Amino acid sequence: MHKLPGLTVLAGPTAVGKGTVSTYIRDNYPEVWLSVSATTRAPRPGEVDGVHYFFKSKDEFERLIAEGEFLEWAVVHGQNTYGTLKSTVNQAIADGKSVLLEIDLQGARQVKEALPEAQFVFLAPPSWEELVRRLVGRGTESAEEQQRRLETGKVELAAEPEFDHTVINDDVRRAADELVSLMGLTPHPH
Ligand code: 5GP
């Protein structure tokens, strides 16, 4: 299928490091137009409304859903709701920007339904063992919670064949450079 060069969707399993790669791109690749999602989650220290997210109340988010304002939206980790606003993304594509969406797998599937000509990139861990290490994290989770995360990780990893390309997150800078190349841009010398 002919791919829309202007729109790339980055997704992958929980804890693979999507956020780190997109933060690296935000800081180093101003030529990438990184979509700012709306969310019902509360800002973390240092997060700025309109830069990291558009922070919304549950009522505002519900209203935006009802008004059909989202290209995709999903409840992530069974907690907060996140979504990509159609208006801003469509405008950026129309302006000829290189648009990047960093969203979860459920959202990526919705974008594929709506815009199959977008480019879909799966961010994968270097190995299953490494994903286990990142998922289980600091060892502060209960055995039950760890098991739940591992099951989720296994299901999420199985989504890889739905994507056009896989980028392995072995090193944040290298992975970001590869992603930028897939977007048709030139990686910077470091
Ligand atoms: P965090 O709360 O740590 O910033 O993000 C949690 C998760 O939400 C990440 O997996 C991220 O990919 C996902 N996410 C962020 N924005 C969106 C969005 O607009 N749509 C969807 N579907 N997921 C999102």
PDB file of C-alpha atoms and ligand atoms in Angstrom:
ATOM      1  CA  MET A   1       0.000   0.000   0.000  1.00  0.00           C
ATOM      2  CA  HIS A   2       1.160   3.516  -0.744  1.00  0.00           C
ATOM      3  CA  LYS A   3       2.119   5.081   2.576  1.00  0.00           C
ATOM      4  CA  LEU A   4       1.294   8.617   3.614  1.00  0.00           C
ATOM      5  CA  PRO A   5       4.766  10.056   4.210  1.00  0.00           C
ATOM      6  CA  GLY A   6       3.414  12.806   6.462  1.00  0.00           C
ATOM      7  CA  LEU A   7       2.005  10.635   9.244  1.00  0.00           C
ATOM      8  CA  THR A   8       3.863   8.063  11.345  1.00  0.00           C
ATOM      9  CA  VAL A   9       2.407   6.211  14.315  1.00  0.00           C
ATOM     10  CA  LEU A  10       4.780   4.818  16.955  1.00  0.00           C
ATOM     11  CA  ALA A  11       3.413   2.154  19.285  1.00  0.00           C
ATOM     12  CA  GLY A  12       4.725  -0.852  21.179  1.00  0.00           C
ATOM     13  CA  PRO A  13       4.409  -2.768  24.419  1.00  0.00           C
ATOM     14  CA  THR A  14       4.144  -1.096  27.783  1.00  0.00           C
ATOM     15  CA  ALA A  15       7.556  -0.276  29.300  1.00  0.00           C
ATOM     16  CA  VAL A  16       9.407  -0.587  25.992  1.00  0.00           C
ATOM     17  CA  GLY A  17      10.423   3.091  26.240  1.00  0.00           C
ATOM     18  CA  LYS A  18       8.117   4.886  23.783  1.00  0.00           C
ATOM     19  CA  GLY A  19       7.973   7.909  26.033  1.00  0.00           C
ATOM     20  CA  THR A  20      11.772   8.133  26.239  1.00  0.00           C
ATOM     21  CA  VAL A  21      12.122   7.919  22.460  1.00  0.00           C
ATOM     22  CA  SER A  22       9.471  10.585  21.893  1.00  0.00           C
ATOM     23  CA  THR A  23      11.039  12.860  24.536  1.00  0.00           C
ATOM     24  CA  TYR A  24      14.373  12.472  22.743  1.00  0.00           C
ATOM     25  CA  ILE A  25      12.702  13.418  19.471  1.00  0.00           C
ATOM     26  CA  ARG A  26      10.954  16.404  21.067  1.00  0.00           C
ATOM     27  CA  ASP A  27      14.311  17.639  22.399  1.00  0.00           C
ATOM     28  CA  ASN A  28      16.474  16.910  19.352  1.00  0.00           C
ATOM     29  CA  TYR A  29      14.292  16.914  16.246  1.00  0.00           C
ATOM     30  CA  PRO A  30      12.252  20.105  15.994  1.00  0.00           C
ATOM     31  CA  GLU A  31      11.521  19.171  12.361  1.00  0.00           C
ATOM     32  CA  VAL A  32       9.266  16.378  13.677  1.00  0.00           C
ATOM     33  CA  TRP A  33       5.778  17.569  14.586  1.00  0.00           C
ATOM     34  CA  LEU A  34       5.069  15.475  17.682  1.00  0.00           C
ATOM     35  CA  SER A  35       1.358  15.301  18.331  1.00  0.00           C
ATOM     36  CA  VAL A  36       0.231  16.541  21.749  1.00  0.00           C
ATOM     37  CA  SER A  37      -2.442  14.204  23.116  1.00  0.00           C
ATOM     38  CA  ALA A  38      -5.337  15.053  25.380  1.00  0.00           C
ATOM     39  CA  THR A  39      -5.527  13.145  28.658  1.00  0.00           C
ATOM     40  CA  THR A  40      -7.567  12.941  31.842  1.00  0.00           C
ATOM     41  CA  ARG A  41      -4.424  12.094  33.826  1.00  0.00           C
ATOM     42  CA  ALA A  42      -3.106  14.764  36.212  1.00  0.00           C
ATOM     43  CA  PRO A  43       0.106  16.546  35.162  1.00  0.00           C
ATOM     44  CA  ARG A  44       3.334  15.191  36.616  1.00  0.00           C
ATOM     45  CA  PRO A  45       5.857  17.650  38.020  1.00  0.00           C
ATOM     46  CA  GLY A  46       7.393  19.598  35.129  1.00  0.00           C
ATOM     47  CA  GLU A  47       4.659  18.735  32.618  1.00  0.00           C
ATOM     48  CA  VAL A  48       3.202  21.726  30.826  1.00  0.00           C
ATOM     49  CA  ASP A  49      -0.348  21.969  29.455  1.00  0.00           C
ATOM     50  CA  GLY A  50      -0.224  22.174  25.658  1.00  0.00           C
ATOM     51  CA  VAL A  51       3.392  20.937  25.516  1.00  0.00           C
ATOM     52  CA  HIS A  52       3.348  17.437  26.987  1.00  0.00           C
ATOM     53  CA  TYR A  53      -0.425  16.951  26.980  1.00  0.00           C
ATOM     54  CA  PHE A  54      -3.648  18.891  26.880  1.00  0.00           C
ATOM     55  CA  PHE A  55      -4.862  18.136  30.402  1.00  0.00           C
ATOM     56  CA  LYS A  56      -8.638  17.693  30.490  1.00  0.00           C
ATOM     57  CA  SER A  57     -11.249  16.929  33.106  1.00  0.00           C
ATOM     58  CA  LYS A  58     -13.266  13.740  32.594  1.00  0.00           C
ATOM     59  CA  ASP A  59     -16.287  15.856  31.602  1.00  0.00           C
ATOM     60  CA  GLU A  60     -14.320  17.838  29.005  1.00  0.00           C
ATOM     61  CA  PHE A  61     -12.880  14.624  27.592  1.00  0.00           C
ATOM     62  CA  GLU A  62     -16.359  13.050  27.367  1.00  0.00           C
ATOM     63  CA  ARG A  63     -17.625  16.114  25.543  1.00  0.00           C
ATOM     64  CA  LEU A  64     -14.766  15.941  23.015  1.00  0.00           C
ATOM     65  CA  ILE A  65     -15.552  12.243  22.396  1.00  0.00           C
ATOM     66  CA  ALA A  66     -19.251  13.026  21.917  1.00  0.00           C
ATOM     67  CA  GLU A  67     -18.396  15.801  19.476  1.00  0.00           C
ATOM     68  CA  GLY A  68     -16.260  13.421  17.403  1.00  0.00           C
ATOM     69  CA  GLU A  69     -13.094  15.439  17.995  1.00  0.00           C
ATOM     70  CA  PHE A  70     -10.764  12.438  18.345  1.00  0.00           C
ATOM     71  CA  LEU A  71      -8.907  10.585  15.618  1.00  0.00           C
ATOM     72  CA  GLU A  72      -8.495   7.860  18.265  1.00  0.00           C
ATOM     73  CA  TRP A  73      -8.847   7.546  22.014  1.00  0.00           C
ATOM     74  CA  ALA A  74      -8.338   4.793  24.562  1.00  0.00           C
ATOM     75  CA  VAL A  75      -8.328   4.038  28.259  1.00  0.00           C
ATOM     76  CA  VAL A  76      -4.716   3.131  29.005  1.00  0.00           C
ATOM     77  CA  HIS A  77      -3.812   0.707  31.828  1.00  0.00           C
ATOM     78  CA  GLY A  78      -7.496   0.719  32.815  1.00  0.00           C
ATOM     79  CA  GLN A  79      -7.023   4.140  34.385  1.00  0.00           C
ATOM     80  CA  ASN A  80      -6.856   7.349  32.414  1.00  0.00           C
ATOM     81  CA  THR A  81      -8.172   8.251  28.990  1.00  0.00           C
ATOM     82  CA  TYR A  82      -5.862   9.508  26.255  1.00  0.00           C
ATOM     83  CA  GLY A  83      -6.679  10.699  22.757  1.00  0.00           C
ATOM     84  CA  THR A  84      -5.380  12.350  19.613  1.00  0.00           C
ATOM     85  CA  LEU A  85      -7.300  15.426  18.483  1.00  0.00           C
ATOM     86  CA  LYS A  86      -8.279  15.338  14.812  1.00  0.00           C
ATOM     87  CA  SER A  87      -8.119  19.083  14.316  1.00  0.00           C
ATOM     88  CA  THR A  88      -4.481  19.619  15.240  1.00  0.00           C
ATOM     89  CA  VAL A  89      -3.193  16.517  13.428  1.00  0.00           C
ATOM     90  CA  ASN A  90      -5.143  17.239  10.231  1.00  0.00           C
ATOM     91  CA  GLN A  91      -3.865  20.806  10.196  1.00  0.00           C
ATOM     92  CA  ALA A  92      -0.246  19.677  10.626  1.00  0.00           C
ATOM     93  CA  ILE A  93      -0.605  17.110   7.813  1.00  0.00           C
ATOM     94  CA  ALA A  94      -2.205  19.756   5.590  1.00  0.00           C
ATOM     95  CA  ASP A  95       0.705  22.083   6.372  1.00  0.00           C
ATOM     96  CA  GLY A  96       3.103  19.408   5.096  1.00  0.00           C
ATOM     97  CA  LYS A  97       4.613  18.661   8.506  1.00  0.00           C
ATOM     98  CA  SER A  98       6.196  15.309   9.395  1.00  0.00           C
ATOM     99  CA  VAL A  99       3.723  14.222  12.034  1.00  0.00           C
ATOM    100  CA  LEU A 100       4.504  11.643  14.721  1.00  0.00           C
ATOM    101  CA  LEU A 101       1.914  10.089  17.045  1.00  0.00           C
ATOM    102  CA  GLU A 102       3.227   8.214  20.085  1.00  0.00           C
ATOM    103  CA  ILE A 103       0.212   6.287  21.301  1.00  0.00           C
ATOM    104  CA  ASP A 104      -0.755   2.924  22.751  1.00  0.00           C
ATOM    105  CA  LEU A 105      -1.616  -0.163  20.688  1.00  0.00           C
ATOM    106  CA  GLN A 106      -5.381   0.277  20.927  1.00  0.00           C
ATOM    107  CA  GLY A 107      -4.998   3.789  19.551  1.00  0.00           C
ATOM    108  CA  ALA A 108      -2.660   2.647  16.762  1.00  0.00           C
ATOM    109  CA  ARG A 109      -5.294   0.133  15.624  1.00  0.00           C
ATOM    110  CA  GLN A 110      -7.924   2.878  15.478  1.00  0.00           C
ATOM    111  CA  VAL A 111      -5.645   5.108  13.394  1.00  0.00           C
ATOM    112  CA  LYS A 112      -5.052   2.161  11.059  1.00  0.00           C
ATOM    113  CA  GLU A 113      -8.823   1.862  10.564  1.00  0.00           C
ATOM    114  CA  ALA A 114      -9.230   5.586   9.938  1.00  0.00           C
ATOM    115  CA  LEU A 115      -6.009   6.234   7.989  1.00  0.00           C
ATOM    116  CA  PRO A 116      -4.587   2.951   6.644  1.00  0.00           C
ATOM    117  CA  GLU A 117      -2.135   4.884   4.491  1.00  0.00           C
ATOM    118  CA  ALA A 118      -0.273   6.181   7.558  1.00  0.00           C
ATOM    119  CA  GLN A 119       3.047   4.520   8.420  1.00  0.00           C
ATOM    120  CA  PHE A 120       2.993   2.252  11.487  1.00  0.00           C
ATOM    121  CA  VAL A 121       6.176   1.641  13.454  1.00  0.00           C
ATOM    122  CA  PHE A 122       6.450  -0.900  16.269  1.00  0.00           C
ATOM    123  CA  LEU A 123       8.977  -0.138  18.986  1.00  0.00           C
ATOM    124  CA  ALA A 124      10.288  -3.493  20.232  1.00  0.00           C
ATOM    125  CA  PRO A 125      12.536  -4.437  23.153  1.00  0.00           C
ATOM    126  CA  PRO A 126      15.937  -5.970  22.334  1.00  0.00           C
ATOM    127  CA  SER A 127      14.681  -9.275  23.775  1.00  0.00           C
ATOM    128  CA  TRP A 128      11.827 -10.746  25.801  1.00  0.00           C
ATOM    129  CA  GLU A 129      14.163 -10.927  28.824  1.00  0.00           C
ATOM    130  CA  GLU A 130      14.852  -7.212  28.565  1.00  0.00           C
ATOM    131  CA  LEU A 131      11.142  -6.415  28.360  1.00  0.00           C
ATOM    132  CA  VAL A 132      10.571  -8.548  31.452  1.00  0.00           C
ATOM    133  CA  ARG A 133      13.252  -6.550  33.233  1.00  0.00           C
ATOM    134  CA  ARG A 134      11.664  -3.228  32.208  1.00  0.00           C
ATOM    135  CA  LEU A 135       8.121  -4.418  32.980  1.00  0.00           C
ATOM    136  CA  VAL A 136       8.865  -5.828  36.387  1.00  0.00           C
ATOM    137  CA  GLY A 137      10.819  -2.679  37.077  1.00  0.00           C
ATOM    138  CA  ARG A 138      12.138  -1.845  40.493  1.00  0.00           C
ATOM    139  CA  GLY A 139      10.777  -4.970  42.104  1.00  0.00           C
ATOM    140  CA  THR A 140       8.268  -2.924  44.085  1.00  0.00           C
ATOM    141  CA  GLU A 141       5.291  -4.662  42.462  1.00  0.00           C
ATOM    142  CA  SER A 142       3.563  -7.657  44.026  1.00  0.00           C
ATOM    143  CA  ALA A 143       4.100 -11.056  42.387  1.00  0.00           C
ATOM    144  CA  GLU A 144       0.506 -10.868  41.155  1.00  0.00           C
ATOM    145  CA  GLU A 145       1.016  -7.439  39.588  1.00  0.00           C
ATOM    146  CA  GLN A 146       4.254  -8.622  37.972  1.00  0.00           C
ATOM    147  CA  GLN A 147       2.446 -11.621  36.492  1.00  0.00           C
ATOM    148  CA  ARG A 148      -0.317  -9.365  35.150  1.00  0.00           C
ATOM    149  CA  ARG A 149       2.244  -7.085  33.478  1.00  0.00           C
ATOM    150  CA  LEU A 150       4.063 -10.025  31.914  1.00  0.00           C
ATOM    151  CA  GLU A 151       0.825 -11.383  30.450  1.00  0.00           C
ATOM    152  CA  THR A 152       0.045  -7.929  29.032  1.00  0.00           C
ATOM    153  CA  GLY A 153       3.570  -7.683  27.630  1.00  0.00           C
ATOM    154  CA  LYS A 154       3.242 -11.027  25.868  1.00  0.00           C
ATOM    155  CA  VAL A 155      -0.052 -10.052  24.227  1.00  0.00           C
ATOM    156  CA  GLU A 156       1.318  -6.651  23.226  1.00  0.00           C
ATOM    157  CA  LEU A 157       4.481  -8.114  21.677  1.00  0.00           C
ATOM    158  CA  ALA A 158       2.310 -10.333  19.480  1.00  0.00           C
ATOM    159  CA  ALA A 159       0.998  -7.182  17.727  1.00  0.00           C
ATOM    160  CA  GLU A 160       4.278  -6.626  15.889  1.00  0.00           C
ATOM    161  CA  PRO A 161       3.165  -8.170  12.537  1.00  0.00           C
ATOM    162  CA  GLU A 162       0.363  -5.560  12.312  1.00  0.00           C
ATOM    163  CA  PHE A 163       3.046  -2.899  11.771  1.00  0.00           C
ATOM    164  CA  ASP A 164       4.961  -1.759   8.695  1.00  0.00           C
ATOM    165  CA  HIS A 165       8.329  -1.537  10.443  1.00  0.00           C
ATOM    166  CA  THR A 166       9.963  -2.562  13.707  1.00  0.00           C
ATOM    167  CA  VAL A 167      12.517  -0.405  15.483  1.00  0.00           C
ATOM    168  CA  ILE A 168      14.415  -2.057  18.333  1.00  0.00           C
ATOM    169  CA  ASN A 169      14.846   0.156  21.367  1.00  0.00           C
ATOM    170  CA  ASP A 170      18.336  -0.989  22.290  1.00  0.00           C
ATOM    171  CA  ASP A 171      19.588   2.589  22.600  1.00  0.00           C
ATOM    172  CA  VAL A 172      17.306   5.626  22.712  1.00  0.00           C
ATOM    173  CA  ARG A 173      19.364   7.804  20.389  1.00  0.00           C
ATOM    174  CA  ARG A 174      19.874   5.051  17.829  1.00  0.00           C
ATOM    175  CA  ALA A 175      16.186   4.090  17.887  1.00  0.00           C
ATOM    176  CA  ALA A 176      15.133   7.745  17.497  1.00  0.00           C
ATOM    177  CA  ASP A 177      17.507   8.192  14.549  1.00  0.00           C
ATOM    178  CA  GLU A 178      16.114   5.100  12.847  1.00  0.00           C
ATOM    179  CA  LEU A 179      12.574   6.335  13.388  1.00  0.00           C
ATOM    180  CA  VAL A 180      13.428   9.742  11.945  1.00  0.00           C
ATOM    181  CA  SER A 181      14.941   8.008   8.874  1.00  0.00           C
ATOM    182  CA  LEU A 182      11.744   5.998   8.426  1.00  0.00           C
ATOM    183  CA  MET A 183       9.885   9.326   8.462  1.00  0.00           C
ATOM    184  CA  GLY A 184      11.961  10.384   5.462  1.00  0.00           C
ATOM    185  CA  LEU A 185      14.044  12.869   7.476  1.00  0.00           C
ATOM    186  CA  THR A 186      17.796  12.933   7.860  1.00  0.00           C
ATOM    187  CA  PRO A 187      19.164  11.880  11.247  1.00  0.00           C
ATOM    188  CA  HIS A 188      21.525  14.411  12.817  1.00  0.00           C
ATOM    189  CA  PRO A 189      25.199  13.647  13.298  1.00  0.00           C
ATOM    190  CA  HIS A 190      25.957  13.278  16.999  1.00  0.00           C
TER     191      HIS A 190
HETATM  192  P1  5GP B   1       1.920   8.514  30.311  1.00  0.00           P
HETATM  193  O1  5GP B   1       0.748   8.662  31.217  1.00  0.00           O
HETATM  194  O2  5GP B   1       3.034   7.744  30.940  1.00  0.00           O
HETATM  195  O3  5GP B   1       2.352   9.835  29.734  1.00  0.00           O
HETATM  196  O4  5GP B   1       1.439   7.646  29.049  1.00  0.00           O
HETATM  197  C1  5GP B   1       0.891   6.387  29.251  1.00  0.00           C
HETATM  198  C2  5GP B   1       0.541   5.721  27.939  1.00  0.00           C
HETATM  199  O5  5GP B   1      -0.422   6.468  27.197  1.00  0.00           O
HETATM  200  C3  5GP B   1       1.713   5.519  26.956  1.00  0.00           C
HETATM  201  O6  5GP B   1       1.704   4.126  26.603  1.00  0.00           O
HETATM  202  C4  5GP B   1       1.339   6.332  25.748  1.00  0.00           C
HETATM  203  O7  5GP B   1       1.742   5.683  24.546  1.00  0.00           O
HETATM  204  C5  5GP B   1      -0.164   6.381  25.831  1.00  0.00           C
HETATM  205  N1  5GP B   1      -0.726   7.550  25.135  1.00  0.00           N
HETATM  206  C6  5GP B   1      -0.296   8.827  25.206  1.00  0.00           C
HETATM  207  N2  5GP B   1      -1.041   9.623  24.424  1.00  0.00           N
HETATM  208  C7  5GP B   1      -1.959   8.820  23.820  1.00  0.00           C
HETATM  209  C8  5GP B   1      -3.004   9.057  22.876  1.00  0.00           C
HETATM  210  O8  5GP B   1      -3.265  10.165  22.416  1.00  0.00           O
HETATM  211  N3  5GP B   1      -3.738   7.981  22.518  1.00  0.00           N
HETATM  212  C9  5GP B   1      -3.502   6.725  22.978  1.00  0.00           C
HETATM  213  N4  5GP B   1      -4.276   5.750  22.521  1.00  0.00           N
HETATM  214  N5  5GP B   1      -2.524   6.463  23.863  1.00  0.00           N
HETATM  215  C10 5GP B   1      -1.762   7.495  24.283  1.00  0.00           C
END
